[in-house]
Amino acid sequence: MRQIVISGNDLWLERRGDTLSLPSSVALPSDGSGLFRFGPDGEYVAFQAPSVEISAGLELRGLRESHALLPADDYAAASKGAELIHWHASMRYCPACGTLLRRGGPISKICPACGSEHFPSLSPAVVVLVIRGREALLVHAANFRRPFYALVAGFVETGETLEQCVAREVREETTLEIDDIRYRGSQSWPFPAQLMLGFTARYRAGEVTFADGELTSGGFFSRDSLPMLPTPPSLSRALIDAWTRGDFD
Ligand SMILES: [Zn+2]
């Protein structure tokens, strides 16, 4: 059994020599209502634990930082566990009638009053690499905490397709027109509950103008003059790396 022990937005990891790994010996909470088992044979168990109950030998690390510390399978499980814990803490009352929800299936809750069943929700968001000749559009958003450049991104709105969302976000944030929108892959993004969907598109028309205030700078960059880029594991970085390798030529 490997444990995903969450405190706030962080993860407790066990130190063995130079490596950090998911722990296996943290005392399980006596109330099982906040405990989630998943993976082959219930290999992973996720729960929230206040720091006062944590034993020695454990270190608290950010979930995103843990990507570089854990094997890929364990990081994916930790991401899922963190999403389930967030959902459990934030989805407490029935959205239809306001009654306190009970645990239903492995990842669902049931309303004892009206019988409705509720599952963790995801917010789909797109990132798009806009290509113009041998250059790609990289932008800096007002909400980035570090001075890196990434891809145009935004949340999918009710009633639109992914392709419409990609075209709308590029138009709203830069005023550019694009075409040849192609899906390139997806990534779970548990900060706290997003699904990132990656696209490429070809520049069609327009001059880069930061129209709606979300972006503060950016433009078209060639492969040999790239600015500071987002660190892995972001899908933005994976798409930029694929483009620099020539995968989209
Ligand atoms: Zn209800």
GROMACS .gro file of C-alpha atoms in nm, residues 64-159:
model
   96
   64ARG     CA    1   0.373   2.005  -0.843
   65GLU     CA    2   0.727   1.982  -0.705
   66SER     CA    3   0.662   1.611  -0.637
   67HIS     CA    4   0.653   1.548  -1.013
   68ALA     CA    5   1.033   1.566  -1.015
   69LEU     CA    6   1.065   1.351  -0.701
   70LEU     CA    7   0.830   1.056  -0.757
   71PRO     CA    8   0.804   0.780  -1.021
   72ALA     CA    9   0.546   0.872  -1.288
   73ASP     CA   10   0.285   0.623  -1.161
   74ASP     CA   11   0.312   0.752  -0.805
   75TYR     CA   12   0.291   1.115  -0.917
   76ALA     CA   13  -0.021   1.038  -1.124
   77ALA     CA   14  -0.176   0.861  -0.823
   78ALA     CA   15  -0.083   1.152  -0.594
   79SER     CA   16  -0.250   1.392  -0.841
   80LYS     CA   17  -0.567   1.185  -0.843
   81GLY     CA   18  -0.562   1.153  -0.464
   82ALA     CA   19  -0.519   1.528  -0.423
   83GLU     CA   20  -0.816   1.591  -0.653
   84LEU     CA   21  -1.032   1.346  -0.459
   85ILE     CA   22  -0.937   1.502  -0.125
   86HIS     CA   23  -1.011   1.851  -0.261
   87TRP     CA   24  -1.346   1.731  -0.392
   88HIS     CA   25  -1.430   1.560  -0.063
   89ALA     CA   26  -1.354   1.878   0.132
   90SER     CA   27  -1.531   2.120  -0.102
   91MET     CA   28  -1.835   1.915  -0.215
   92ARG     CA   29  -2.009   1.863   0.117
   93TYR     CA   30  -2.371   1.957   0.055
   94CYS     CA   31  -2.617   1.853  -0.213
   95PRO     CA   32  -2.624   2.125  -0.480
   96ALA     CA   33  -2.991   2.045  -0.546
   97CYS     CA   34  -3.138   2.050  -0.194
   98GLY     CA   35  -2.862   2.148   0.050
   99THR     CA   36  -2.854   1.823   0.253
  100LEU     CA   37  -2.520   1.693   0.385
  101LEU     CA   38  -2.393   1.433   0.135
  102ARG     CA   39  -2.282   1.077   0.220
  103ARG     CA   40  -2.017   0.869   0.046
  104GLY     CA   41  -2.168   0.657  -0.231
  105GLY     CA   42  -1.943   0.458  -0.469
  106PRO     CA   43  -1.563   0.471  -0.462
  107ILE     CA   44  -1.565   0.823  -0.607
  108SER     CA   45  -1.921   0.942  -0.563
  109LYS     CA   46  -2.146   1.093  -0.299
  110ILE     CA   47  -2.518   1.039  -0.253
  111CYS     CA   48  -2.777   1.281  -0.119
  112PRO     CA   49  -2.982   1.097   0.149
  113ALA     CA   50  -3.274   1.337   0.099
  114CYS     CA   51  -3.325   1.362  -0.279
  115GLY     CA   52  -3.117   1.062  -0.394
  116SER     CA   53  -2.901   1.254  -0.641
  117GLU     CA   54  -2.547   1.124  -0.696
  118HIS     CA   55  -2.246   1.352  -0.732
  119PHE     CA   56  -1.901   1.288  -0.879
  120PRO     CA   57  -1.582   1.496  -0.879
  121SER     CA   58  -1.610   1.766  -1.144
  122LEU     CA   59  -1.333   1.871  -1.382
  123SER     CA   60  -1.276   2.209  -1.547
  124PRO     CA   61  -1.149   2.156  -1.903
  125ALA     CA   62  -0.897   2.415  -2.021
  126VAL     CA   63  -0.709   2.449  -2.350
  127VAL     CA   64  -0.351   2.551  -2.431
  128VAL     CA   65  -0.257   2.629  -2.789
  129LEU     CA   66   0.075   2.662  -2.970
  130VAL     CA   67   0.017   2.906  -3.258
  131ILE     CA   68   0.274   2.853  -3.535
  132ARG     CA   69   0.368   3.117  -3.793
  133GLY     CA   70   0.629   2.991  -4.034
  134ARG     CA   71   0.930   2.896  -3.821
  135GLU     CA   72   0.806   3.089  -3.517
  136ALA     CA   73   0.561   3.018  -3.236
  137LEU     CA   74   0.347   3.249  -3.023
  138LEU     CA   75   0.460   3.265  -2.659
  139VAL     CA   76   0.293   3.494  -2.408
  140HIS     CA   77   0.331   3.616  -2.053
  141ALA     CA   78   0.011   3.641  -1.850
  142ALA     CA   79  -0.051   3.890  -1.571
  143ASN     CA   80  -0.111   3.603  -1.325
  144PHE     CA   81   0.221   3.422  -1.391
  145ARG     CA   82   0.432   3.432  -1.074
  146ARG     CA   83   0.763   3.402  -1.259
  147PRO     CA   84   0.888   3.584  -1.572
  148PHE     CA   85   0.837   3.296  -1.814
  149TYR     CA   86   0.650   3.279  -2.143
  150ALA     CA   87   0.396   3.007  -2.216
  151LEU     CA   88   0.104   2.934  -2.448
  152VAL     CA   89  -0.230   3.107  -2.486
  153ALA     CA   90  -0.464   2.925  -2.248
  154GLY     CA   91  -0.816   2.945  -2.119
  155PHE     CA   92  -1.115   2.761  -1.980
  156VAL     CA   93  -1.374   2.598  -2.202
  157GLU     CA   94  -1.706   2.779  -2.179
  158THR     CA   95  -2.049   2.620  -2.165
  159GLY     CA   96  -2.184   2.542  -2.510
   0.00000   0.00000   0.00000
